[in-house]
PDB file of C-alpha atoms in Angstrom:
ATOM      1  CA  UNK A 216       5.455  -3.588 -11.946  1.00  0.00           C
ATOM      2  CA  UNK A 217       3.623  -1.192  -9.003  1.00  0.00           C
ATOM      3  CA  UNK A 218       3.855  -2.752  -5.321  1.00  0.00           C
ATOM      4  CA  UNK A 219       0.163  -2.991  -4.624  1.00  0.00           C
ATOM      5  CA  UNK A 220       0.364  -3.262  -0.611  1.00  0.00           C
ATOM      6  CA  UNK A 221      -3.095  -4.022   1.072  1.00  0.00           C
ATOM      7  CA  UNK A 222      -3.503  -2.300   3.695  1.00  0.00           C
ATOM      8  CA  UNK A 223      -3.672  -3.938   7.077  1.00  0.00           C
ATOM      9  CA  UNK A 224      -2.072  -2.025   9.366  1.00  0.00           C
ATOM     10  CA  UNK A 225      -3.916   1.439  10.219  1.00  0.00           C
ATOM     11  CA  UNK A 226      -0.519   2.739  12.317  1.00  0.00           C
ATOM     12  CA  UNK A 227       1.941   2.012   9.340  1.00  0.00           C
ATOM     13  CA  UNK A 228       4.387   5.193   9.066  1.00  0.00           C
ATOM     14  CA  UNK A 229       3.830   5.623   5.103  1.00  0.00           C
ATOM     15  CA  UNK A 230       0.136   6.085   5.665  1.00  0.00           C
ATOM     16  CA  UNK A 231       0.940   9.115   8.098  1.00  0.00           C
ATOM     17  CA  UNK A 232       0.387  11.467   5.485  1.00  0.00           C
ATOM     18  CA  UNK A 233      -3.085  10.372   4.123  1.00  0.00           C
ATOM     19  CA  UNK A 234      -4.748   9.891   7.769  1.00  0.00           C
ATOM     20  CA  UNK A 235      -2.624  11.813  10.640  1.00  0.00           C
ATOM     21  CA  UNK A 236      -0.506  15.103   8.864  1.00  0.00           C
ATOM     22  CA  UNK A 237      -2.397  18.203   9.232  1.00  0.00           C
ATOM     23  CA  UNK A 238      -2.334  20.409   6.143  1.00  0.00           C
ATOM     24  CA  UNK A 239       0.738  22.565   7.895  1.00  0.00           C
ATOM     25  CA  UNK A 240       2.720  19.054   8.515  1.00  0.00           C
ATOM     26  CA  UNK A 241       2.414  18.296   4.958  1.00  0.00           C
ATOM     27  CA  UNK A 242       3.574  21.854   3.973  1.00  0.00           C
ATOM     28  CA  UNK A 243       6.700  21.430   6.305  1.00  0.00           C
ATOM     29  CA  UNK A 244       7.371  24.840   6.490  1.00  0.00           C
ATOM     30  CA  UNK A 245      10.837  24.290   8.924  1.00  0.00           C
ATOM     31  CA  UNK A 246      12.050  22.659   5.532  1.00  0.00           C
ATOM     32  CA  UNK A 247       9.919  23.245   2.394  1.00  0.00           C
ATOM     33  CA  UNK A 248      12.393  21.016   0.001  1.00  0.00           C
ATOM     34  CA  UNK A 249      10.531  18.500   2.355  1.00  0.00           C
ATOM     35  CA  UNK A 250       7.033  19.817   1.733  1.00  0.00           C
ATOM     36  CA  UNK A 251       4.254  17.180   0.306  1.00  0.00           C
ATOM     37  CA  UNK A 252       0.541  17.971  -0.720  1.00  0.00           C
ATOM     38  CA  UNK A 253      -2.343  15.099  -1.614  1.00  0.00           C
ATOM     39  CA  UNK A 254      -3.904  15.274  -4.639  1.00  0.00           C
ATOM     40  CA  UNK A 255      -6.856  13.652  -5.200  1.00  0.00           C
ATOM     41  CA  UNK A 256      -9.110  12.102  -8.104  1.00  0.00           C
ATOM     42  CA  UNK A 257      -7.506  10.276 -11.236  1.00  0.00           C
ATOM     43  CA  UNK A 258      -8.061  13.944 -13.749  1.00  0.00           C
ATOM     44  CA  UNK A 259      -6.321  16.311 -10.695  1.00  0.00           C
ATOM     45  CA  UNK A 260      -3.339  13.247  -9.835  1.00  0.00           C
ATOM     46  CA  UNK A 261      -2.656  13.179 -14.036  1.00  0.00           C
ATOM     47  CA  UNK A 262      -2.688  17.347 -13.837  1.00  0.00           C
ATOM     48  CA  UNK A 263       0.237  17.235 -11.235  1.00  0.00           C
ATOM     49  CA  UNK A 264       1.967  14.775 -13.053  1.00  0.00           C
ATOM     50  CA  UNK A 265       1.899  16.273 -16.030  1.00  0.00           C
ATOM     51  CA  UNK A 266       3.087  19.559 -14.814  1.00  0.00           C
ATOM     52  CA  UNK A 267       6.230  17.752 -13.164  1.00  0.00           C
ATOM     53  CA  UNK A 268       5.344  16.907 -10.206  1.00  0.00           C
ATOM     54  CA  UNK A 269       7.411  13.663  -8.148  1.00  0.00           C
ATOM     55  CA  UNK A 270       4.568  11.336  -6.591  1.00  0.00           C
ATOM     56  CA  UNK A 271       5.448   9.380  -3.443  1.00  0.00           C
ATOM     57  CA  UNK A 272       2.708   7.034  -3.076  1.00  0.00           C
ATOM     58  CA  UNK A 273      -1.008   6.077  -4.380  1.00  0.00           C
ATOM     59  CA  UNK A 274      -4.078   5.621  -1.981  1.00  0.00           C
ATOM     60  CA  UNK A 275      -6.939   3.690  -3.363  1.00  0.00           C
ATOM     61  CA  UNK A 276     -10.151   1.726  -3.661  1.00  0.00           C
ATOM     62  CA  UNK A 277      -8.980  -1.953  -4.643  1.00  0.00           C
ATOM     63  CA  UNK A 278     -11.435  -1.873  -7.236  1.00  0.00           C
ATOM     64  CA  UNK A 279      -9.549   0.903  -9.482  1.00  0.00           C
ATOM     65  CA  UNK A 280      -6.296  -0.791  -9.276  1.00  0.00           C
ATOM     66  CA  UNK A 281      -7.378  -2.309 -12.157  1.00  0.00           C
ATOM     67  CA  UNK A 282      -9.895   0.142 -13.257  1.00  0.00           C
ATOM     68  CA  UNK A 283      -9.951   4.140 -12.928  1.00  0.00           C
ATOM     69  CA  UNK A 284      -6.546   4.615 -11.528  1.00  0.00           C
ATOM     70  CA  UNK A 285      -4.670   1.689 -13.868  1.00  0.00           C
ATOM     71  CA  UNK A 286      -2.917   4.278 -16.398  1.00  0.00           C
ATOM     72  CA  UNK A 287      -1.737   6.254 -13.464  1.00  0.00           C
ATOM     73  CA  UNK A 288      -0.237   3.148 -11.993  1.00  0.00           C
ATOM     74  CA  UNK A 289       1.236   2.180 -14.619  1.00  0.00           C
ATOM     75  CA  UNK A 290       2.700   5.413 -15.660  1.00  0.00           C
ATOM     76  CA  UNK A 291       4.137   5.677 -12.067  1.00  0.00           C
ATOM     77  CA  UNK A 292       5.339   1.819 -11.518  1.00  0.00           C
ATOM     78  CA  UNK A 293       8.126   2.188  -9.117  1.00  0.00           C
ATOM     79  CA  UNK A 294       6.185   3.838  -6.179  1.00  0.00           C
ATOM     80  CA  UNK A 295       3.972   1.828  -3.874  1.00  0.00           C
ATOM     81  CA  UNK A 296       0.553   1.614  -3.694  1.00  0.00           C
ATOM     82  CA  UNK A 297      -1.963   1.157  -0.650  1.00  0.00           C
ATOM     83  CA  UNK A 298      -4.939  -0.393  -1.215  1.00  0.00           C
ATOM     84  CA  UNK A 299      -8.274  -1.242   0.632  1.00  0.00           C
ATOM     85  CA  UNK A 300     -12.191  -1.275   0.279  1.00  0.00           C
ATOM     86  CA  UNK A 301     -14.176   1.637   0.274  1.00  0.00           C
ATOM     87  CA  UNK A 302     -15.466   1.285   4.121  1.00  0.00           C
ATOM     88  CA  UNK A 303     -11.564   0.706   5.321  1.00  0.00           C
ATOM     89  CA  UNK A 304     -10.459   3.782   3.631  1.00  0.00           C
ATOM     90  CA  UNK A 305     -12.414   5.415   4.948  1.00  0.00           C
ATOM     91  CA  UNK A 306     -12.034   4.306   8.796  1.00  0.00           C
ATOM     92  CA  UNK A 307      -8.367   4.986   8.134  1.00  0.00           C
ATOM     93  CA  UNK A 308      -8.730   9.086   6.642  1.00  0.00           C
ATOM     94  CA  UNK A 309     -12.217   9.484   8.119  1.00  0.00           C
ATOM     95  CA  UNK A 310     -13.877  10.028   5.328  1.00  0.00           C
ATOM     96  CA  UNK A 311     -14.959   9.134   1.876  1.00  0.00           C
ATOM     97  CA  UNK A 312     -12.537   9.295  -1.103  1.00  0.00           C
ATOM     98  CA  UNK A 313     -13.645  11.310  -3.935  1.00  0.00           C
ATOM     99  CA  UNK A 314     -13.394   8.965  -6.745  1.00  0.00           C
ATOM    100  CA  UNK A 315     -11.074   6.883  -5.129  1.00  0.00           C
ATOM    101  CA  UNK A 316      -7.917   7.475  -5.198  1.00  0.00           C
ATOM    102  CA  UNK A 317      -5.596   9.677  -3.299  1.00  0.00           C
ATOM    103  CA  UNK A 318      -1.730  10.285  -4.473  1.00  0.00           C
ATOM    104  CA  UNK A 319       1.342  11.674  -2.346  1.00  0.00           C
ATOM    105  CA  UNK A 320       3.531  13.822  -4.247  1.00  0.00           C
ATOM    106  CA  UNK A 321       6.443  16.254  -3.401  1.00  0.00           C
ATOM    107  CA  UNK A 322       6.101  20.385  -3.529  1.00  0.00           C
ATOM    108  CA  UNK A 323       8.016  22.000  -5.956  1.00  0.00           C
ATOM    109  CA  UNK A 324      10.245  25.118  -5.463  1.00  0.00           C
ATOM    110  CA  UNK A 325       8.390  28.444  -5.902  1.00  0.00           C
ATOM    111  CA  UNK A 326       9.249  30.568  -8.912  1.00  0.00           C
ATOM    112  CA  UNK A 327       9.707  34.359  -8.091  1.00  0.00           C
ATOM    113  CA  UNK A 328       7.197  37.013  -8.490  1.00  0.00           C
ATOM    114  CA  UNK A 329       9.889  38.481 -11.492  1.00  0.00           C
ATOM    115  CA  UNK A 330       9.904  34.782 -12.790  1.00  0.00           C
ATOM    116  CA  UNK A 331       6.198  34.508 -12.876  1.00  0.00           C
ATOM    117  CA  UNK A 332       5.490  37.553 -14.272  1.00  0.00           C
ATOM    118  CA  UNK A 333       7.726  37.080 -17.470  1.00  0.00           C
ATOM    119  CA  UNK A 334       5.809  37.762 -20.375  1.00  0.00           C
ATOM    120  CA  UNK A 335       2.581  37.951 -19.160  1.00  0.00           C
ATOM    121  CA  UNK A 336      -0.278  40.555 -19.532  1.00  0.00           C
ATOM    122  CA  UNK A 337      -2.685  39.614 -17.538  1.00  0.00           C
ATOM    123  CA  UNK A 338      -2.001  38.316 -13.805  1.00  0.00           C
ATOM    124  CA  UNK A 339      -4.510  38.024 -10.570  1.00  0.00           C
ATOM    125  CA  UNK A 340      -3.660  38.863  -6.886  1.00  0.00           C
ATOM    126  CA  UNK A 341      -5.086  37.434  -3.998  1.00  0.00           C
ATOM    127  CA  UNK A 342      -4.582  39.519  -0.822  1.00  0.00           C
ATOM    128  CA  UNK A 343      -5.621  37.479   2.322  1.00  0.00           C
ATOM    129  CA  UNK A 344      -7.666  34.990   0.861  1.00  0.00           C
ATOM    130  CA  UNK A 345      -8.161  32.630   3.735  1.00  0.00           C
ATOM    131  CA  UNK A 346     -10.301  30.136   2.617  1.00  0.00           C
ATOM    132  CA  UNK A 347      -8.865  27.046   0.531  1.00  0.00           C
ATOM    133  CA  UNK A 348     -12.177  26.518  -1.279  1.00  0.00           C
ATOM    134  CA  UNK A 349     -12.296  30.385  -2.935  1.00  0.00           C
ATOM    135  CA  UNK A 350      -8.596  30.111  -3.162  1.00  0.00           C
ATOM    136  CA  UNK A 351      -8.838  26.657  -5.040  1.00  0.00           C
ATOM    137  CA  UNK A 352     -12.315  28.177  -7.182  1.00  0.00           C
ATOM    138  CA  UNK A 353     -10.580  31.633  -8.127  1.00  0.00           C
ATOM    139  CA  UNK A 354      -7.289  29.778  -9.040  1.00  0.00           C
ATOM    140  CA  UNK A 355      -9.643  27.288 -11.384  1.00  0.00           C
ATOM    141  CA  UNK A 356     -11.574  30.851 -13.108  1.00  0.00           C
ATOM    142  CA  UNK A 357      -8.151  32.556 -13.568  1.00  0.00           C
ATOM    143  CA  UNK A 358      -7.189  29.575 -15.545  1.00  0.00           C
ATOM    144  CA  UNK A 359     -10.078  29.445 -17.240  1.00  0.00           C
ATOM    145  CA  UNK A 360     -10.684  33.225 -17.993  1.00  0.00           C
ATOM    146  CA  UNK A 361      -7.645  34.489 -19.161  1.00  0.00           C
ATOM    147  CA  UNK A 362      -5.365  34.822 -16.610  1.00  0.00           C
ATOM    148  CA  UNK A 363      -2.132  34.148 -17.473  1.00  0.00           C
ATOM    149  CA  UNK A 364      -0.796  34.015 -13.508  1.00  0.00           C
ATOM    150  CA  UNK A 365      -2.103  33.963  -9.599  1.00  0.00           C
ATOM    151  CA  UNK A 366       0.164  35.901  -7.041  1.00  0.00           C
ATOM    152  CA  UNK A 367      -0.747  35.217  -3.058  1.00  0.00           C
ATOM    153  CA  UNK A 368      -0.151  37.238  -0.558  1.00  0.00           C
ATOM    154  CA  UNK A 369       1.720  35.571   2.747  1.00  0.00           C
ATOM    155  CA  UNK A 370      -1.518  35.441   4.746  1.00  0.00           C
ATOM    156  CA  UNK A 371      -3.650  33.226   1.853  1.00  0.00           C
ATOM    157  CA  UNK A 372      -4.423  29.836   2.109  1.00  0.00           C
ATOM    158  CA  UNK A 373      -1.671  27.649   0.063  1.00  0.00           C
ATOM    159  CA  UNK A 374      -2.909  26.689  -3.673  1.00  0.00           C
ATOM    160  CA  UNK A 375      -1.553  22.983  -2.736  1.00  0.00           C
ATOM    161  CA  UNK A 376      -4.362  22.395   0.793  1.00  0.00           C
ATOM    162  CA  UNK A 377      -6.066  19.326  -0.096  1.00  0.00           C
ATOM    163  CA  UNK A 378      -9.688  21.531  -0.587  1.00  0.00           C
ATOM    164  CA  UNK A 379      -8.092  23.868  -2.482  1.00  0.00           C
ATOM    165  CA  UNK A 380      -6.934  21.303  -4.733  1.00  0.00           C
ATOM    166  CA  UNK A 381      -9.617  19.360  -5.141  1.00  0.00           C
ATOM    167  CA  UNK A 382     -12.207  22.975  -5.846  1.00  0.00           C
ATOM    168  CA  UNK A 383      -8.884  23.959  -8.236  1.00  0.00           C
ATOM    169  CA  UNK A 384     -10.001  20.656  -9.985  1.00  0.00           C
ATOM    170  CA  UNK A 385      -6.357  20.672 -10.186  1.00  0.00           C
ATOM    171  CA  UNK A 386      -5.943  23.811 -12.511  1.00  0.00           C
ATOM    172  CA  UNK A 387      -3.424  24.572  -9.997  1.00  0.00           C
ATOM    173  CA  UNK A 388      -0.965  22.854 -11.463  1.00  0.00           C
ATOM    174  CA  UNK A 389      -2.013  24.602 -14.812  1.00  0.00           C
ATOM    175  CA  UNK A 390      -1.772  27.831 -13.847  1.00  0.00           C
ATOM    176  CA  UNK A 391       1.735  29.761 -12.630  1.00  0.00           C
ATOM    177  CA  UNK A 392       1.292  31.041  -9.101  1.00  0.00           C
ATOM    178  CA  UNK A 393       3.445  31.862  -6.316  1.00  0.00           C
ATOM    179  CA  UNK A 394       3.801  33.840  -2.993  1.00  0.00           C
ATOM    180  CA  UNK A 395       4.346  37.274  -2.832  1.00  0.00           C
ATOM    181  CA  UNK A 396       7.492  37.792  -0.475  1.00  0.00           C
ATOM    182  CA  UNK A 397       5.513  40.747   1.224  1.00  0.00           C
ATOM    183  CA  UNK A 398       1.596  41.958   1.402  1.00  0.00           C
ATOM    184  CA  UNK A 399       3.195  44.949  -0.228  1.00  0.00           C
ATOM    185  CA  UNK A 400       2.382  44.969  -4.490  1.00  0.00           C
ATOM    186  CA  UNK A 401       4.474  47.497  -5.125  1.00  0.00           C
ATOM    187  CA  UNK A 402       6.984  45.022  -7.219  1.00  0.00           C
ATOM    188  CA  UNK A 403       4.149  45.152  -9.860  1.00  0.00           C
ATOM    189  CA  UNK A 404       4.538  48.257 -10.802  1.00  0.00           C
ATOM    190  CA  UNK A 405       8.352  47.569 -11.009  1.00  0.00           C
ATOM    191  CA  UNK A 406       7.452  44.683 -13.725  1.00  0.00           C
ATOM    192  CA  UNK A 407       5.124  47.317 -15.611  1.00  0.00           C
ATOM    193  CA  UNK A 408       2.283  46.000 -14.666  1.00  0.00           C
ATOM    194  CA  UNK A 409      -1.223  48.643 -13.927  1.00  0.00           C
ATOM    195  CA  UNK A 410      -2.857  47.379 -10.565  1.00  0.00           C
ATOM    196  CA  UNK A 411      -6.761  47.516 -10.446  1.00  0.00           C
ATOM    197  CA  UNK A 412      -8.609  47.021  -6.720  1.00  0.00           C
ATOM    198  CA  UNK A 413     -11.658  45.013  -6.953  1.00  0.00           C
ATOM    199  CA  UNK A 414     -13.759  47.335  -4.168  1.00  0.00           C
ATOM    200  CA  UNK A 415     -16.142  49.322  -3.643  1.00  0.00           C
ATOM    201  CA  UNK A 416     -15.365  53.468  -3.319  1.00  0.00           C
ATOM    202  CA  UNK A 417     -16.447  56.306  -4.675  1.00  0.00           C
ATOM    203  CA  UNK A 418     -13.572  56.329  -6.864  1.00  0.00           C
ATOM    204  CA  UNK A 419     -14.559  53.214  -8.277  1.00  0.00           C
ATOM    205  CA  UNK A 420     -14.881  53.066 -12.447  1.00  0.00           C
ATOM    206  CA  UNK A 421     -16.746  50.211 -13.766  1.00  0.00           C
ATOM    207  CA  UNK A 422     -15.260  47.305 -14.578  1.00  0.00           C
ATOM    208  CA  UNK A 423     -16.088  47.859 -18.210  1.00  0.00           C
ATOM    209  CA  UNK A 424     -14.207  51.345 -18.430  1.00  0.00           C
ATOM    210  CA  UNK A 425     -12.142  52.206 -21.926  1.00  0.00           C
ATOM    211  CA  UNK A 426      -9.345  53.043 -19.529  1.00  0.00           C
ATOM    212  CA  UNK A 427      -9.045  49.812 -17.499  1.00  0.00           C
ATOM    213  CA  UNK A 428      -9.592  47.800 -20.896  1.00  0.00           C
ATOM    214  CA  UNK A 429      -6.620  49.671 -22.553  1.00  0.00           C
ATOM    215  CA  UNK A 430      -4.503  48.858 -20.310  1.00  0.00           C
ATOM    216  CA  UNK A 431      -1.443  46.362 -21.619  1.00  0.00           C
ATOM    217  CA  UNK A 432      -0.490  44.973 -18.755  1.00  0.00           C
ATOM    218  CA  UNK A 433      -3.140  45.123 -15.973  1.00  0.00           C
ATOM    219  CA  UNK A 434      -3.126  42.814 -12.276  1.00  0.00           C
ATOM    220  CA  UNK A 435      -6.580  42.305 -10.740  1.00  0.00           C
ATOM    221  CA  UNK A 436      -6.241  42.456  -7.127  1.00  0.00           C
ATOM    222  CA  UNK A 437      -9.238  40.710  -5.079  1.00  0.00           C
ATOM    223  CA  UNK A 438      -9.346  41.078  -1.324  1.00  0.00           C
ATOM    224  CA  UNK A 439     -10.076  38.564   2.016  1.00  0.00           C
ATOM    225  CA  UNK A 440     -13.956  37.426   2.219  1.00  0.00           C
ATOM    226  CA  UNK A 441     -15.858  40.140   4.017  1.00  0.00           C
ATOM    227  CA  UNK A 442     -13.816  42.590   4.818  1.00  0.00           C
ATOM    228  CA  UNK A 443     -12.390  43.227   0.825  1.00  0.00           C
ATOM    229  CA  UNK A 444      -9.274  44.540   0.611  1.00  0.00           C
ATOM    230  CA  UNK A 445      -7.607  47.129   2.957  1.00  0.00           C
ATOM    231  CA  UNK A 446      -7.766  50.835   2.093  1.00  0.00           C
ATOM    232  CA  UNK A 447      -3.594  51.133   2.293  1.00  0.00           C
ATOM    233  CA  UNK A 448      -3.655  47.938  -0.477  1.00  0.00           C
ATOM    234  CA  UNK A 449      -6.472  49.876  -2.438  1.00  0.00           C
ATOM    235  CA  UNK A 450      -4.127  53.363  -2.287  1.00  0.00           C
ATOM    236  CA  UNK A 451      -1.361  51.898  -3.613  1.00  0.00           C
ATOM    237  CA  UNK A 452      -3.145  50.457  -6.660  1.00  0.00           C
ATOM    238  CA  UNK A 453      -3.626  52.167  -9.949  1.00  0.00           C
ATOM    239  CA  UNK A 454      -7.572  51.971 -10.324  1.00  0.00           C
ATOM    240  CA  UNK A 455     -10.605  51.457  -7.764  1.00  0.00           C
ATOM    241  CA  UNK A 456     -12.914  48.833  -9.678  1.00  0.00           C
ATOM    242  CA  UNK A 457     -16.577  47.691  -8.965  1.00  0.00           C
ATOM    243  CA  UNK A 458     -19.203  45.619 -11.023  1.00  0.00           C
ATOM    244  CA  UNK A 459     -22.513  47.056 -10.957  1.00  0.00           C
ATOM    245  CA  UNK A 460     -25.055  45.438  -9.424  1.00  0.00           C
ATOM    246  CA  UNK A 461     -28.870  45.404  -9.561  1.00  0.00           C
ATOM    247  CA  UNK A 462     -32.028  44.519  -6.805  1.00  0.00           C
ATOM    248  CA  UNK A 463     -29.866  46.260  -3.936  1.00  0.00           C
ATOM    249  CA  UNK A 464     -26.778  43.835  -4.046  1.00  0.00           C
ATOM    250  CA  UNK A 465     -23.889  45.618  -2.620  1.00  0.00           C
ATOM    251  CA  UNK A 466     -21.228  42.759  -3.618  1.00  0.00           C
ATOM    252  CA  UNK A 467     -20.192  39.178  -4.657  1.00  0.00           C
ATOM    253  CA  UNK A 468     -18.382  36.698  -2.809  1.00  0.00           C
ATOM    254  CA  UNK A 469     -14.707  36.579  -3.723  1.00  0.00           C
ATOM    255  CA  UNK A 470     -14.864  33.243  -6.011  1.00  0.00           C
ATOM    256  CA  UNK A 471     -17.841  34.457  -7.759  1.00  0.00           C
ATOM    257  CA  UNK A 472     -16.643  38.740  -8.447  1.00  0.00           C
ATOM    258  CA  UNK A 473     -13.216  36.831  -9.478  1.00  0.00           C
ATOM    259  CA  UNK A 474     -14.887  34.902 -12.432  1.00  0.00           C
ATOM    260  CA  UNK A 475     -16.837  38.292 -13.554  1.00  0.00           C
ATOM    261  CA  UNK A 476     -13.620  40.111 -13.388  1.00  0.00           C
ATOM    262  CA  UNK A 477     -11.357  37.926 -15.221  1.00  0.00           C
ATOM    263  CA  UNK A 478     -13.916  37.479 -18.278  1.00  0.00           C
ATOM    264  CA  UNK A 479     -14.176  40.891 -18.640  1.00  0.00           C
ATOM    265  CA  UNK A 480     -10.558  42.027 -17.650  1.00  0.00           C
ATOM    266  CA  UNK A 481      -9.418  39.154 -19.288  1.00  0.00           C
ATOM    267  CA  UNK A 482     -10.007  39.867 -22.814  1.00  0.00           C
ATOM    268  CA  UNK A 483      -7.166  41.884 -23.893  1.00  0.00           C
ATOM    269  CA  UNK A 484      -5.064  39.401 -23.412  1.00  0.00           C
ATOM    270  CA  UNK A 485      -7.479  36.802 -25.769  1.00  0.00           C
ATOM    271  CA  UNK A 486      -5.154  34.847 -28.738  1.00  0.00           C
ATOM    272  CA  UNK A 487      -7.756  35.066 -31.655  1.00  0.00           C
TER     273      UNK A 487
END
């Protein structure tokens, strides 16, 4: 039977990490084994579940107790859960849920980039991606187009932010991803892998070319928004890659050139 608490008591302790952690308190980077992330919606709470993840605590309307969020109660019945209306939920986070309900759960241990990589054809590398929301929208295309992977540089913005998350519509818990112990890709190649630079250069081949397509095992390497990726990252990789464009367009925005490249990229590695 859950422990539906109403909530009455904005300073409580256990309701810390819904209304007073910043994203970097919840990450806990002095001790990681420590580390906790929100997830948020019924579909993106039953994602992390299902891929294993330990859930500390439910936040929700009162109304879904019984309604929206009732399986995932159920299914999690020995962890408390905080309840209030709509208007005192959101006076305690400071602003409105999205769909209602908000869960606590525990990080998980990183895989390596050798453990990751295992079998797979087909992987995507973000290089100083900044910005939760095209981190959490390329993470949600590479799952969706092929990719069988997401590697992150140090400098990105964690897959597990709240906004990443929640743009992810949890496919981050779908997908295999991990950090990159350096900026440096040269492990890649190590693990077979061909490395293609989303940029634009005169050495750039289109993204269609025989070449790239042939290639078994091929990473797509995207860049930070604006500035694209450095010229030492694109040197070290094994092709220079552009889409065309039409009407004077010089470029995409990350999110958007990521979902064009993994179709396209993405098809050799297609189970028919």
């Amino acid at each position: 039977m859950a422990d539906i608490i109403k909530i009455t008591d904005f300073a409580a302790p256990e309701l810390d990490i819904y209304a007073r952690f910043t994203e970097n308190q919840l990450l806990n980077r002095h001790e990681p084994q420590k580390g906790i992330f929100i997830a948020e919606s019924p579909k993106v709470i039953e994602r992390a579940l299902n891929a294993g993840y330990e859930p500390i605590s439910f936040l929700t309307e009162e109304k879904h107790v019984r309604g929206q969020a009732r399986d995932l109660i159920t299914r999690c019945s020995r962890i408390p859960v905080y309840t209030a209306e709509p208007e005192v939920l959101t006076q305690l986070t400071g602003y409105q849920l999205t769909r209602g309900t908000l869960c606590a759960m525990y990080r998980k241990p990183l895989l390596s980039v050798s453990e990751i990589c295992l079998h797979k054809r087909r992987v995507a590398v973000l290089d100083n991606v900044m910005n939760p929301t095209n981190v959490g929208a390329i993470i949600r295309s590479a799952a969706a187009l092929n990719m069988e992977a997401v590697l992150l540089t140090p400098d990105c913005s964690n897959p597990l932010y709240r906004r990443a998350i929640r743009v992810s519509m949890g496919t981050v818990f779908q997908i295999p991803w991990t950090f990159l112990e350096e900026k440096d890709i040269e492990i890649l190649r190590h693990l077979g892998f061909k490395t293609a630079a989303m940029a634009l250069s005169r050495q750039s081949v289109d993204i269609d070319h025989p070449a790239l397509m042939a290639e078994d095992k091929l990473a797509v390497v995207l860049g930070a928004e604006g500035d694209g990726l450095a010229p030492s990252t694109i040197a070290k990789c094994d092709y220079t890659v552009c889409i065309p464009m039409s009407h004077g367009v010089d470029s995409l925005n990350v999110a958007a050139a990521s979902a064009v490249a993994f179709w396209q990229l993405g098809k050799k590695s297609k189970k028919f």
